[in-house]
Structures are given as C-alpha cells and as structure tokens.
Short mmCIF file of C-alpha atoms in Angstrom, two decimals:
data_model
loop_
_atom_site.label_atom_id
_atom_site.label_comp_id
_atom_site.label_asym_id
_atom_site.label_seq_id
_atom_site.Cartn_x
_atom_site.Cartn_y
_atom_site.Cartn_z
CA MET A 1 168.93 44.52 92.02
CA LYS A 2 170.02 43.58 88.37
CA ASP A 3 167.82 47.09 87.49
CA ALA A 4 170.63 48.84 88.83
CA ALA A 5 172.91 47.35 85.91
CA PHE A 6 170.94 48.73 83.51
CA ASP A 7 172.65 49.91 80.57
CA PRO A 8 171.17 53.06 78.78
CA THR A 9 173.67 52.90 75.49
CA ALA A 10 173.27 49.10 75.40
CA HIS A 11 169.33 49.25 75.71
CA VAL A 12 168.82 51.94 73.25
CA ALA A 13 171.10 50.04 70.77
CA HIS A 14 169.14 46.25 71.15
CA MET A 15 165.74 48.08 70.59
CA GLU A 16 166.56 50.52 68.31
CA THR A 17 166.37 47.02 66.34
CA MET A 18 163.97 45.26 68.08
CA MET A 19 161.51 48.09 67.08
CA GLY A 20 162.54 48.99 64.20
CA LEU A 21 163.66 52.50 65.35
CA THR A 22 165.65 55.05 63.55
CA ILE A 23 168.38 57.07 65.51
CA GLU A 24 170.48 58.89 63.60
CA GLU A 25 174.27 59.59 65.47
CA ALA A 26 173.70 63.31 66.34
CA TRP A 27 170.70 62.05 67.51
CA ARG A 28 172.00 58.89 69.72
CA PRO A 29 173.20 61.02 72.83
CA VAL A 30 170.45 62.62 72.85
CA VAL A 31 167.45 59.63 72.97
CA ILE A 32 170.60 57.88 75.77
CA GLY A 33 169.94 60.61 77.71
CA HIS A 34 166.32 60.29 78.28
CA MET A 35 166.74 56.61 78.04
CA THR A 36 168.85 57.50 81.68
CA ALA A 37 165.62 59.54 83.02
CA ILE A 38 163.22 57.15 82.56
CA ALA A 39 165.45 54.49 83.68
CA LYS A 40 166.14 56.50 86.40
CA ALA A 41 162.34 57.24 87.44
CA ALA A 42 161.56 53.84 86.80
CA GLU A 43 163.98 52.25 89.63
CA MET A 44 162.29 54.60 92.03
CA VAL A 45 159.00 52.76 90.71
CA MET A 46 160.79 49.33 90.71
CA GLY A 47 161.99 50.25 93.94
CA PHE A 48 159.12 50.42 95.87
CA ASP A 49 157.88 47.65 98.01
CA LEU A 50 154.09 47.26 97.12
CA PRO A 51 151.40 43.94 98.14
CA ASP A 52 150.99 41.73 95.06
CA ASP A 53 147.03 42.61 95.20
CA ILE A 54 147.66 46.18 94.62
CA GLU A 55 145.18 46.63 91.38
CA PRO A 56 147.22 48.54 88.94
CA ALA A 57 145.49 52.07 88.10
CA GLY A 58 144.39 50.26 84.02
CA VAL A 59 141.20 51.64 84.04
CA PHE A 60 141.20 54.99 86.61
CA GLU A 61 138.90 56.94 88.58
CA ALA A 62 140.22 59.75 90.23
CA MET B 1 136.04 102.12 66.01
CA SER B 2 133.86 103.62 68.92
CA LEU B 3 133.78 100.86 72.05
CA LEU B 4 132.27 102.05 75.45
CA PHE B 5 134.94 99.91 77.05
CA ASP B 6 138.45 98.19 75.87
CA PRO B 7 137.19 94.33 75.15
CA SER B 8 141.11 93.39 75.10
CA LEU B 9 140.94 94.40 78.91
CA GLY B 10 137.89 92.75 79.84
CA THR B 11 136.94 89.29 81.36
CA ALA B 12 134.62 86.45 79.38
CA THR B 13 132.07 88.04 81.96
CA GLU B 14 132.50 91.40 81.66
CA ILE B 15 132.29 91.21 78.03
CA ALA B 16 128.81 89.72 77.88
CA ASP B 17 127.79 92.17 80.33
CA ALA B 18 128.46 94.22 77.54
CA VAL B 19 126.79 92.51 74.66
CA ARG B 20 123.72 91.53 77.10
CA SER B 21 123.26 95.12 78.30
CA GLY B 22 123.89 96.92 74.40
CA THR B 23 127.36 98.57 75.68
CA ALA B 24 128.74 96.81 73.03
CA SER B 25 128.19 94.56 69.91
CA ALA B 26 129.95 91.23 69.46
CA SER B 27 130.30 92.57 66.11
CA ASP B 28 132.85 95.18 67.33
CA ILE B 29 134.37 93.31 70.01
CA ALA B 30 135.03 90.40 67.46
CA ARG B 31 136.94 92.84 65.28
CA THR B 32 139.14 94.47 67.66
CA ALA B 33 139.96 90.73 68.89
CA LEU B 34 141.39 90.23 64.98
CA ASP B 35 142.67 93.80 65.47
CA ARG B 36 144.70 93.13 68.12
CA ILE B 37 145.80 89.59 67.09
CA ALA B 38 146.52 91.04 63.69
CA ALA B 39 149.50 93.63 65.48
CA MET B 40 150.09 91.33 68.53
CA ASN B 41 150.74 87.62 66.86
CA PRO B 42 153.90 88.57 65.03
CA VAL B 43 155.52 89.46 68.64
CA LEU B 44 153.59 86.59 70.42
CA ASN B 45 153.23 83.86 68.19
CA ALA B 46 149.91 82.50 70.25
CA PHE B 47 147.40 81.63 66.96
CA THR B 48 148.60 79.22 64.88
CA ASP B 49 144.93 79.85 63.02
CA VAL B 50 142.96 82.92 62.68
CA THR B 51 139.22 81.46 62.09
CA ALA B 52 138.69 85.38 61.01
CA GLU B 53 135.36 84.47 58.78
CA ARG B 54 133.52 81.86 61.48
CA ALA B 55 134.13 84.67 64.33
CA LEU B 56 132.53 87.37 62.67
CA ALA B 57 129.54 85.38 61.09
CA LYS B 58 129.38 84.35 64.70
CA ALA B 59 128.91 87.83 66.19
CA GLU B 60 126.76 89.08 63.48
CA ALA B 61 124.73 85.92 64.94
CA VAL B 62 124.97 86.64 68.23
CA ASP B 63 124.05 90.57 67.24
CA ALA B 64 120.86 89.56 65.73
CA ALA B 65 119.75 87.16 68.15
CA ARG B 66 119.45 90.05 70.79
CA ALA B 67 118.54 92.54 67.83
CA ARG B 68 115.16 90.02 67.69
CA GLY B 69 114.91 90.38 71.77
CA GLU B 70 116.29 87.19 72.39
CA ALA B 71 117.60 86.33 75.46
CA LEU B 72 121.20 85.81 75.16
CA PRO B 73 123.35 82.54 76.70
CA PRO B 74 125.83 83.00 78.92
CA LEU B 75 129.11 83.60 76.78
CA ALA B 76 127.45 85.64 74.19
CA GLY B 77 130.06 87.32 71.89
CA VAL B 78 132.68 86.40 74.07
CA PRO B 79 135.87 85.45 72.02
CA PHE B 80 137.66 82.72 72.77
CA ALA B 81 140.66 80.11 71.03
CA VAL B 82 141.67 76.91 71.74
CA LYS B 83 145.05 75.11 71.97
CA ASN B 84 145.42 73.61 68.44
CA LEU B 85 144.95 69.94 69.67
CA PHE B 86 141.01 70.69 69.62
CA ASP B 87 139.21 69.66 66.41
CA ILE B 88 138.28 72.94 64.79
CA GLU B 89 135.59 72.13 62.16
CA GLY B 90 137.52 72.92 58.62
CA LEU B 91 140.83 72.80 60.15
CA PRO B 92 143.70 69.99 60.53
CA THR B 93 143.94 69.20 64.06
CA ARG B 94 148.46 69.46 63.94
CA ALA B 95 148.39 69.01 67.76
CA GLY B 96 151.57 71.17 67.41
CA SER B 97 153.38 68.78 65.03
CA LYS B 98 154.40 69.20 61.36
CA ILE B 99 152.76 65.47 60.44
CA ASN B 100 148.98 66.52 61.44
CA ARG B 101 148.69 69.05 59.03
CA GLU B 102 148.58 66.77 56.26
CA ARG B 103 145.26 65.28 57.96
CA THR B 104 141.70 66.02 56.63
CA PRO B 105 140.06 68.82 57.96
CA ALA B 106 137.71 68.26 60.84
CA VAL B 107 134.24 67.76 60.64
CA HIS B 108 133.31 68.79 63.46
CA ASP B 109 134.20 70.68 66.64
CA ALA B 110 135.46 69.47 69.33
CA THR B 111 132.31 69.03 71.87
CA LEU B 112 134.05 71.33 74.18
CA VAL B 113 134.63 73.96 71.51
CA ALA B 114 131.18 73.06 70.74
CA ARG B 115 129.89 73.78 73.89
CA LEU B 116 131.42 76.68 74.31
CA ASP B 117 129.64 78.29 70.76
CA ALA B 118 126.38 77.17 71.94
CA ALA B 119 126.95 79.47 74.67
CA GLY B 120 127.29 82.27 72.20
CA ALA B 121 130.79 82.48 72.73
CA VAL B 122 133.23 83.29 69.22
CA LEU B 123 135.86 81.04 68.20
CA LEU B 124 138.74 83.07 67.13
CA GLY B 125 141.28 80.14 66.57
CA GLY B 126 143.65 77.49 67.43
CA LEU B 127 146.74 78.00 69.22
CA ASN B 128 150.22 77.30 69.62
CA MET B 129 151.21 73.72 71.46
CA GLY B 130 154.45 72.10 71.96
CA GLU B 131 154.32 69.45 69.40
CA TYR B 132 152.02 66.69 70.13
CA ALA B 133 151.78 68.53 73.85
CA TYR B 134 155.19 66.68 75.12
CA ASP B 135 156.23 69.44 76.36
CA PHE B 136 156.72 71.90 79.25
CA THR B 137 158.34 75.26 77.56
CA GLY B 138 155.91 76.62 74.97
CA GLN B 139 158.75 75.96 72.34
CA ASN B 140 157.81 74.69 68.87
CA ALA B 141 160.33 73.84 65.94
CA HIS B 142 157.65 73.92 63.09
CA ASP B 143 155.44 77.37 64.57
CA GLY B 144 158.08 78.74 66.80
CA ASN B 145 158.18 79.85 69.79
CA ALA B 146 155.30 80.83 71.75
CA ARG B 147 156.38 84.16 73.62
CA ASN B 148 155.53 85.55 77.04
CA PRO B 149 153.85 88.42 77.08
CA HIS B 150 154.93 89.70 80.35
CA ASP B 151 158.55 89.48 78.76
CA THR B 152 158.60 88.08 75.31
CA ARG B 153 162.41 87.12 75.75
CA ARG B 154 160.90 84.57 78.41
CA MET B 155 159.61 80.79 77.51
CA THR B 156 155.49 80.61 77.98
CA GLY B 157 155.48 77.35 79.32
CA GLY B 158 153.69 74.62 77.63
CA SER B 159 152.60 72.94 76.64
CA SER B 160 149.41 74.98 76.49
CA GLY B 161 151.90 77.93 75.33
CA GLY B 162 149.77 80.01 72.60
CA SER B 163 146.50 79.63 75.00
CA GLY B 164 149.11 81.10 77.96
CA GLY B 165 150.26 84.03 75.48
CA ALA B 166 146.64 84.43 73.98
CA VAL B 167 145.12 85.02 77.08
CA ALA B 168 148.20 86.91 78.92
CA SER B 169 148.35 89.53 76.40
CA GLY B 170 144.86 90.40 76.29
CA MET B 171 144.05 88.75 72.54
CA VAL B 172 141.28 86.96 73.99
CA PRO B 173 139.96 86.53 77.50
CA LEU B 174 139.48 82.87 77.35
CA ALA B 175 141.45 80.32 75.71
CA LEU B 176 140.89 75.71 76.25
CA GLY B 177 144.43 74.06 77.15
CA SER B 178 144.79 70.28 77.62
CA ASP B 179 147.24 69.08 80.81
CA THR B 180 148.75 65.40 80.76
CA ASN B 181 151.55 66.82 83.46
CA GLY B 182 150.87 69.93 84.01
CA SER B 183 150.43 71.70 80.47
CA ILE B 184 147.37 74.13 81.59
CA ARG B 185 149.23 75.01 85.35
CA VAL B 186 152.51 75.56 83.87
CA PRO B 187 151.84 78.01 81.37
CA SER B 188 149.30 79.60 83.30
CA SER B 189 151.97 80.22 86.26
CA PHE B 190 154.24 81.34 83.52
CA CYS B 191 151.67 83.86 81.99
CA GLY B 192 150.05 84.96 85.32
CA LEU B 193 147.09 83.60 84.52
CA PHE B 194 143.89 81.61 86.58
CA GLY B 195 143.61 77.98 85.08
CA LEU B 196 141.86 75.07 86.27
CA LYS B 197 142.78 71.31 85.74
CA PRO B 198 139.62 69.62 86.51
CA THR B 199 139.49 65.97 87.90
CA TYR B 200 140.32 63.46 85.80
CA GLY B 201 137.55 62.42 83.61
CA ARG B 202 135.45 65.20 84.21
CA LEU B 203 135.17 67.12 80.80
CA SER B 204 134.82 65.22 77.60
CA ARG B 205 137.92 64.71 75.58
CA ALA B 206 136.13 63.52 72.31
CA GLY B 207 137.63 65.52 69.24
CA THR B 208 140.73 66.46 70.78
CA PHE B 209 144.41 65.17 69.50
CA PRO B 210 144.89 62.52 72.60
CA PHE B 211 148.81 62.24 74.13
CA VAL B 212 148.70 59.96 77.40
CA ALA B 213 145.29 58.79 78.09
CA SER B 214 146.00 57.70 81.28
CA PHE B 215 146.87 60.89 82.29
CA ASP B 216 144.75 63.68 79.59
CA HIS B 217 142.90 66.13 80.98
CA LEU B 218 141.11 69.39 78.84
CA GLY B 219 140.38 72.61 80.60
CA PRO B 220 140.11 76.32 80.48
CA MET B 221 142.09 79.58 81.04
CA ALA B 222 141.78 83.17 81.98
CA ARG B 223 142.39 86.23 83.78
CA SER B 224 139.22 85.64 86.07
CA THR B 225 137.94 82.88 88.94
CA ALA B 226 134.76 83.40 87.32
CA ASP B 227 135.67 83.20 84.23
CA LEU B 228 137.31 79.51 84.72
CA ALA B 229 133.94 78.54 86.59
CA LEU B 230 131.97 79.95 84.04
CA ALA B 231 133.75 77.70 81.30
CA PHE B 232 134.14 74.46 83.46
CA ASP B 233 130.04 74.95 83.78
CA ILE B 234 129.27 74.45 80.25
CA CYS B 235 131.75 72.66 79.62
CA GLN B 236 130.85 69.10 81.89
CA GLY B 237 128.14 66.81 80.99
CA PRO B 238 127.52 64.02 79.57
CA ASP B 239 128.97 62.64 75.83
CA PRO B 240 128.76 59.37 74.27
CA LEU B 241 131.47 60.27 72.20
CA ASP B 242 134.27 59.89 75.03
CA PRO B 243 134.13 56.50 76.48
CA HIS B 244 136.40 57.87 79.22
CA LEU B 245 134.33 60.81 80.46
CA ALA B 246 133.39 59.40 83.82
CA ARG B 247 129.70 59.22 85.05
CA ARG B 248 129.46 61.86 87.16
CA PRO B 249 126.76 64.20 88.09
CA VAL B 250 127.13 67.81 86.68
CA THR B 251 128.66 69.97 89.57
CA PRO B 252 127.74 74.17 88.78
CA THR B 253 130.71 76.01 90.65
CA MET B 254 129.41 79.47 89.81
CA PRO B 255 126.76 79.46 92.53
CA GLU B 256 130.23 78.50 95.20
CA LEU B 257 131.99 81.40 94.31
CA GLY B 258 130.95 83.74 96.71
CA LYS B 259 130.76 81.37 99.68
CA ALA B 260 132.98 82.23 102.77
CA LEU B 261 135.85 80.19 103.37
CA ASP B 262 134.83 79.62 106.60
CA GLY B 263 135.24 75.77 107.92
CA LEU B 264 137.70 75.27 105.37
CA ARG B 265 140.53 72.90 105.97
CA PHE B 266 144.01 73.95 104.65
CA GLY B 267 147.14 72.09 104.42
CA ILE B 268 150.60 73.23 103.13
CA LEU B 269 151.87 70.52 100.94
CA GLY B 270 155.66 69.68 102.52
CA ASP B 271 158.53 66.90 101.87
CA HIS B 272 158.50 66.86 97.81
CA PHE B 273 156.84 70.33 97.61
CA LYS B 274 158.59 72.38 99.81
CA ARG B 275 162.06 71.18 97.88
CA ASN B 276 163.42 71.50 93.94
CA GLY B 277 162.49 75.24 94.09
CA HIS B 278 163.61 78.40 93.77
CA PRO B 279 162.47 81.29 95.99
CA GLU B 280 159.89 82.41 94.73
CA ALA B 281 157.66 79.35 94.16
CA PHE B 282 157.75 79.21 97.97
CA ALA B 283 157.59 82.58 98.79
CA ALA B 284 154.30 82.81 96.55
CA VAL B 285 152.95 79.33 98.69
CA ASP B 286 153.83 81.72 101.68
CA VAL B 287 151.37 84.78 100.35
CA VAL B 288 148.73 82.21 99.67
CA ALA B 289 148.73 80.25 102.99
CA ARG B 290 149.21 83.44 104.84
CA ALA B 291 146.22 84.58 103.27
CA LEU B 292 143.66 81.59 104.12
CA GLY B 293 145.29 81.38 107.35
CA ALA B 294 147.06 77.97 106.67
CA THR B 295 149.80 76.97 108.82
CA ARG B 296 149.32 73.02 108.82
CA GLU B 297 151.86 71.36 106.90
CA VAL B 298 150.62 68.28 105.32
CA VAL B 299 152.48 65.25 103.26
CA LEU B 300 152.19 63.35 100.14
CA PRO B 301 153.39 60.53 100.96
CA GLU B 302 156.08 59.52 97.63
CA ALA B 303 155.15 62.02 96.01
CA ALA B 304 158.47 62.19 94.41
CA ARG B 305 157.97 58.59 93.40
CA ALA B 306 154.13 59.33 92.22
CA ARG B 307 156.06 61.82 90.12
CA ALA B 308 158.44 59.03 88.82
CA ALA B 309 155.77 56.86 88.07
CA ALA B 310 153.69 59.56 85.96
CA PHE B 311 157.21 60.09 84.43
CA VAL B 312 157.65 56.38 82.67
CA ILE B 313 153.90 55.99 81.86
CA ALA B 314 153.41 59.61 80.22
CA ALA B 315 156.74 58.22 78.11
CA ALA B 316 155.52 54.93 77.49
CA GLU B 317 151.93 55.77 76.31
CA GLY B 318 153.11 58.79 74.49
CA ALA B 319 155.68 56.84 72.21
CA ALA B 320 153.14 53.79 71.84
CA LEU B 321 150.64 56.26 70.03
CA HIS B 322 153.23 57.86 67.92
CA LEU B 323 155.19 54.74 67.07
CA ASP B 324 154.65 54.84 63.56
CA ARG B 325 155.17 57.79 62.74
CA VAL B 326 158.62 57.79 65.04
CA ARG B 327 159.61 54.82 62.56
CA SER B 328 158.42 56.08 59.31
CA ARG B 329 159.47 59.77 59.10
CA PRO B 330 161.75 60.61 62.40
CA GLN B 331 162.66 63.51 60.53
CA ASP B 332 159.50 65.22 60.22
CA PHE B 333 159.52 65.84 64.28
CA ASP B 334 160.24 68.33 66.47
CA PRO B 335 163.84 67.13 67.65
CA ASP B 336 162.97 67.82 70.95
CA THR B 337 159.90 65.19 71.47
CA ARG B 338 161.16 63.04 68.55
CA ASP B 339 163.89 61.83 70.95
CA ARG B 340 162.01 61.25 73.79
CA PHE B 341 159.22 59.19 71.80
CA ILE B 342 162.20 57.30 70.68
CA ALA B 343 163.44 56.75 74.20
CA GLY B 344 159.72 56.33 75.25
CA ALA B 345 159.30 52.89 72.79
CA MET B 346 161.79 51.15 74.49
CA ILE B 347 160.64 50.82 78.00
CA PRO B 348 159.85 47.45 79.38
CA ALA B 349 156.13 46.47 80.28
CA ALA B 350 156.97 45.70 83.59
CA TRP B 351 158.13 49.58 84.03
CA VAL B 352 154.98 50.87 83.15
CA ILE B 353 152.38 48.68 84.87
CA LYS B 354 154.53 48.63 88.58
CA ALA B 355 154.05 52.10 88.11
CA GLN B 356 150.31 52.06 87.63
CA LYS B 357 150.53 50.47 90.51
CA VAL B 358 151.99 53.42 92.37
CA ARG B 359 149.60 55.45 90.92
CA ARG B 360 146.95 53.47 92.97
CA TRP B 361 148.80 53.38 95.68
CA PHE B 362 149.39 57.00 95.77
CA LYS B 363 145.66 57.97 94.98
CA ASP B 364 144.65 55.74 98.14
CA ARG B 365 147.29 57.68 100.23
CA ALA B 366 145.97 61.03 98.63
CA ALA B 367 141.98 60.03 99.77
CA GLU B 368 143.67 59.56 103.55
CA VAL B 369 145.10 63.25 103.03
CA PHE B 370 141.57 64.41 102.02
CA ALA B 371 139.64 62.85 105.08
CA ASP B 372 141.46 65.80 107.44
CA HIS B 373 141.46 68.46 104.41
CA ASP B 374 139.65 70.72 102.20
CA ILE B 375 142.30 71.98 100.11
CA LEU B 376 146.30 71.58 99.71
CA ILE B 377 148.59 74.34 98.73
CA ALA B 378 151.71 73.64 96.58
CA PRO B 379 153.72 75.90 94.06
CA ALA B 380 153.13 75.69 90.35
CA THR B 381 156.11 75.48 88.73
CA PRO B 382 159.77 75.58 90.49
CA CYS B 383 160.99 78.73 89.43
CA PHE B 384 159.55 82.15 87.24
CA ALA B 385 159.66 82.03 83.54
CA PRO B 386 163.04 81.05 81.80
CA THR B 387 164.56 82.64 79.28
CA GLN B 388 164.06 81.33 75.61
CA ASP B 389 167.30 79.83 75.74
CA GLN B 390 167.72 78.39 78.59
CA LYS B 391 167.94 74.34 78.65
CA THR B 392 169.52 73.38 82.07
CA LEU B 393 168.00 74.60 85.95
CA VAL B 394 169.52 74.14 89.02
CA LEU B 395 167.10 72.61 91.85
CA ASP B 396 168.50 72.33 95.06
CA GLY B 397 172.30 72.84 94.14
CA VAL B 398 171.82 69.65 91.21
CA GLU B 399 171.49 71.15 87.07
CA MET B 400 169.49 69.46 85.30
CA MET B 401 167.41 69.38 82.29
CA LEU B 402 164.82 71.95 82.45
CA ARG B 403 162.38 70.45 79.89
CA PRO B 404 161.23 67.99 81.85
CA ASN B 405 161.45 69.28 85.11
CA MET B 406 159.10 71.92 84.96
CA GLY B 407 156.23 69.84 85.84
CA ILE B 408 158.40 68.68 88.73
CA PHE B 409 155.13 70.25 91.46
CA THR B 410 152.11 69.29 88.71
CA GLN B 411 152.94 65.50 87.84
CA PRO B 412 152.39 64.03 91.03
CA LEU B 413 148.94 65.58 91.51
CA SER B 414 147.66 64.98 87.57
CA CYS B 415 149.25 61.56 88.43
CA ILE B 416 145.93 60.92 90.11
CA GLY B 417 143.70 63.02 88.51
CA LEU B 418 143.16 65.80 91.14
CA PRO B 419 141.48 68.88 90.52
CA VAL B 420 143.87 71.71 90.50
CA ALA B 421 143.16 75.40 90.57
CA THR B 422 146.17 77.31 89.57
CA VAL B 423 146.16 81.19 90.78
CA PRO B 424 148.75 84.10 89.73
CA ILE B 425 150.53 85.53 92.19
CA TRP B 426 152.64 88.81 92.09
CA LEU B 427 155.57 88.89 94.34
CA ASP B 428 156.66 92.80 95.91
CA GLY B 429 158.81 93.73 93.35
CA ALA B 430 158.55 91.37 90.79
CA ALA B 431 158.57 91.56 87.49
CA LEU B 432 156.80 88.43 86.28
CA PRO B 433 154.24 86.51 87.74
CA ILE B 434 154.07 82.19 89.25
CA GLY B 435 151.32 80.42 90.02
CA VAL B 436 150.37 78.40 93.19
CA GLN B 437 148.38 75.11 92.86
CA ILE B 438 145.18 75.03 94.55
CA VAL B 439 144.47 71.35 94.96
CA ALA B 440 141.11 69.90 95.69
CA ALA B 441 139.90 65.91 96.46
CA PRO B 442 138.76 64.34 93.31
CA TRP B 443 135.52 65.87 92.00
CA ARG B 444 135.56 69.44 94.08
CA GLU B 445 136.46 71.44 91.76
CA ASP B 446 134.29 73.60 93.37
CA LEU B 447 135.67 74.35 96.22
CA ALA B 448 139.22 74.90 94.21
CA LEU B 449 137.27 77.67 92.57
CA ARG B 450 136.17 79.26 95.55
CA VAL B 451 139.37 79.43 97.36
CA SER B 452 140.65 80.57 94.21
CA ALA B 453 137.76 83.34 94.32
CA ALA B 454 138.85 84.17 97.39
CA LEU B 455 142.15 84.91 96.55
CA GLU B 456 141.29 87.36 93.68
CA GLY B 457 138.76 88.78 95.73
CA MET B 458 141.68 89.41 98.35
CA GLY B 459 143.97 91.21 95.69
CA VAL B 460 146.11 88.07 96.43
CA ALA B 461 145.93 86.42 93.21
CA LYS B 462 145.36 88.47 90.22
CA SER B 463 145.64 88.42 86.61
CA ILE B 464 147.09 91.45 84.57
CA VAL B 465 147.18 92.08 80.65
CA ALA B 466 150.33 92.43 79.90
CA GLU B 467 151.69 95.33 77.97
CA VAL B 468 153.29 94.01 75.10
CA MET B 469 155.05 96.24 72.41
CA ALA B 470 153.13 95.14 69.02
#
C-alpha cells in the first residue's frame, strides 16, 4: 500500500509551499515529528477495511 | 471577616444552602474567594482574568434579593469561573492564545455562563488553558503554566488546566471546561476532581471559541457529584444560537443521584484500556470495579483505531480553523501548538474522510456493547500528574511524546461523544489522585452521575481541597 511509503519530510516540504506556510528551520524537525505521528495514526485508519456504504460521521449524533 | 463556615472548603451545594439559610452572605463569600485568588493565584496560575467588580455586584444583588424575601435560585451566591474560551461580557475571549487578545471584548456571556449566572452563581473570572485547547498538559507559553495544587511542581493536565487548579485549591467550588479529546477528564484526573463530559451535542457551545467541531464538548468540574449534576441540569436546554445542539429533551439528573445501583450492568473495559498505562491507572480501576461489584471485562472493538481516527480528525479540523493565523503570524503561537497546527494543515482529505467513517463504525460497535451494559469503567489517564518538565512518557516499554498521549484512554470515548463522569481516586499511600472514567450510553448522563454519586457516598471516590503553600 502506498501509504507505507509516506515520506513525512518530503510531504512537509511540499505542503509548506502548497499551503503558503512558513516553517523556520528550528521548527521543522518538530513539524515533521507531528506529521509522522499523524501519518502513523492515518495508517491505522486507512488500513481498516470498511464497506463502501458506511456513512462518514460528517453530521454526527451520538 | 466572620464567616460561620469556610466557603473555600464547601461545595457549591453547601454554599448555596448557606446563602439561602443566611448562614453566610453572598458578598462575604465572594470577598473570601477573591482574597483566596489573590493569595493563591501567583502560585497556581489558574486565573487569567478576575472579574472582581462583576462578582461583588452580583453577590450584592443576591443578598438584596434575600433581604427582600425573594426565593433564591439554586446556585445563589456560589462562586464559579470558566475556562477562558467561554465568552465573558466585556473581555476578549483569548482561548489561551496571544492572538485572540486583540479581539473586541465579548458583548454577551456564553450561553452556559449566562445560565449559571441566571441560577444565581457569581462569576469570578476566566481560567488558564492550553493554547486554543490543543493540549493535555495545562501549560501555556503566553500566560505561564497552570500548576497542580496537590504538588505545584506537577502539571494540572489540560487543556482545562486552570479549571482544575481553581477547583482543587478551593478558589471556586465549580468551574466550566471544554473537552475535545479529554480536556475535562485529564485535569480532573490529575487534580482529583469530579468532572462531566456530557454527550456530544447535549450542551450549547454558543459563545465559546471552538477547536474541533466534530468533538468539542463543554461541561462542569467540581468537588462533588451533586455539584456536577446541579450545574449540568441548569446548563441543559435548547439554544437557537447553537445550530449543532441535539434536539433532545432536558433530562434532570439531580433526582437520580440517590438511587441504588441494583440492576445496573457494569463492564470493565479491556484490550486498549488494559494496556498503555502505569500501575496506578489500573489500580484505580480495580478499586472502582470492586466497589461496584463489577467483574466482567468487555471490549470496545478497535478502540485504538478509533483513537487514531480522532487524532487525525482533531489535527485536520483544528488546523483548518487556524490556517489563516498559522500562515500570517506563526511566531505569535505557542510553539507547542503551532507546530501541530502546521502539520495538521498538511493532511490529505482522504485520511480525514476515512477517519469519519471509522468513527461511524465504532459508534455502532459501542451501541452493541451498550445493549448488554449500562456503565463501562476505564482509566482516565495513563499515570499520575507528570512533572512540569516532563516531555516523554514510557508506556508498555515504549517511550513516546507525552503531550499527545495523555489522552490515550479519553480520546476513543469522545470520538463518539459518549457521556463520561470522571471520579477521583486516592490509592492507599498515594500523594496524588488519579481519575477513573464512568462511561454511559449516549444521553445517559443520569446513569454516569448516579454511579459517581454512589462511589462518592461509599467514600471510594473523593475530592479534597489541596493545601497550597501560598
């Protein structure tokens, strides 16, 4: 699965430009660390098989 | 000052009774609370704004109403304070940030502040919090760190850190906080308080600064279950100002508190909730389970995955909310939150939408578990309050970043909006408290509070006013 090859450093560098963000070099390792943590969580989410007809909880009532 | 009882040790219910009976005046109580804040706040850093003039005027109005022989409302003369993401008329709603201080002062109180005020409570001010609520520590680069009254070298937990410190130190008996991923339950655990995160959509969010629309909840923190129930009952009700509020009937919880627990079906959450913690987290669960006679372990399937979904959604929605500010003035953020918002702004849409599907799937599994259970029991935090300088945490032999992982047990539950009462446990010989989550099915805050009250009545759960060296 392609997500397994997710490169947080490259992603942060790309999205920094795309989103018009400023990352000072002192912050960069921390931002990459957070991106890595998010990607790890996303791997669990994306790796979970769900039927197509599961509705997203965009409008949610408990 | 000659008060017949010390209001700093009293619960909201006791203070209201004292004012109603004339044992104490609301004005004396307000002045005592203001004195206590003046003495303790330099140490604890719980308050960021003290609304002394408003408090004294309100207290005088309560005393005048009593002098006229009027019936007093249920919270008459009770001091309270709110996390500074609640609008307070006349103050900019800072939400723990530097940037928001430039906002124009709020024209109205937030709905829940107005409801407590209308019930006679006396607002004493706004409380410290982690910047924009993206926090589990109670630390803040702009206002300084909130300190735990039980040990000022330690964290209060966050993001409702000032709420935890203010109530645990007896500055106020009651505070409001917000909980997106655990921000009421974590400081309640670390500061030894009773806390209620109601069902998602139960209480109006109008007039509060948001963080993650999918998960934001508001709720009370106090030193007794009765105070939580009283405040919760007052705060319920429809509000045209909050389009996201669920259309549910008001469910009074106060009448339920004294009822016996016979017939309630308890489950101790296993799997994810039995791992990833220090011994004290599980010992506290054991104490509660024994007291309730709960022996059956039950699994909420894929709780870790639900937490991962909440993690992704929170990062993305929080970042989207703050994108313009993160772009235009990143230097004005607390570095600890800024770097997370920057990363959150880079999340692919497919991850978020899939996470919302996981959330829906997990909600359905939880409903199946609640078909056979009324109450689920779980740790609130993986450990006692960490020291202020602690940056990492070792869980099951793995060292991880402390800041995002304090919510390891709270996050899967708020992900699907379940109501949770956190109860404070003092283990034998322990110098610090730790919380246990009493989790009910959606809209059954009455059951969670009934169990909380029973544990309090048995002396198993208790909240004590910390002795702070001011």
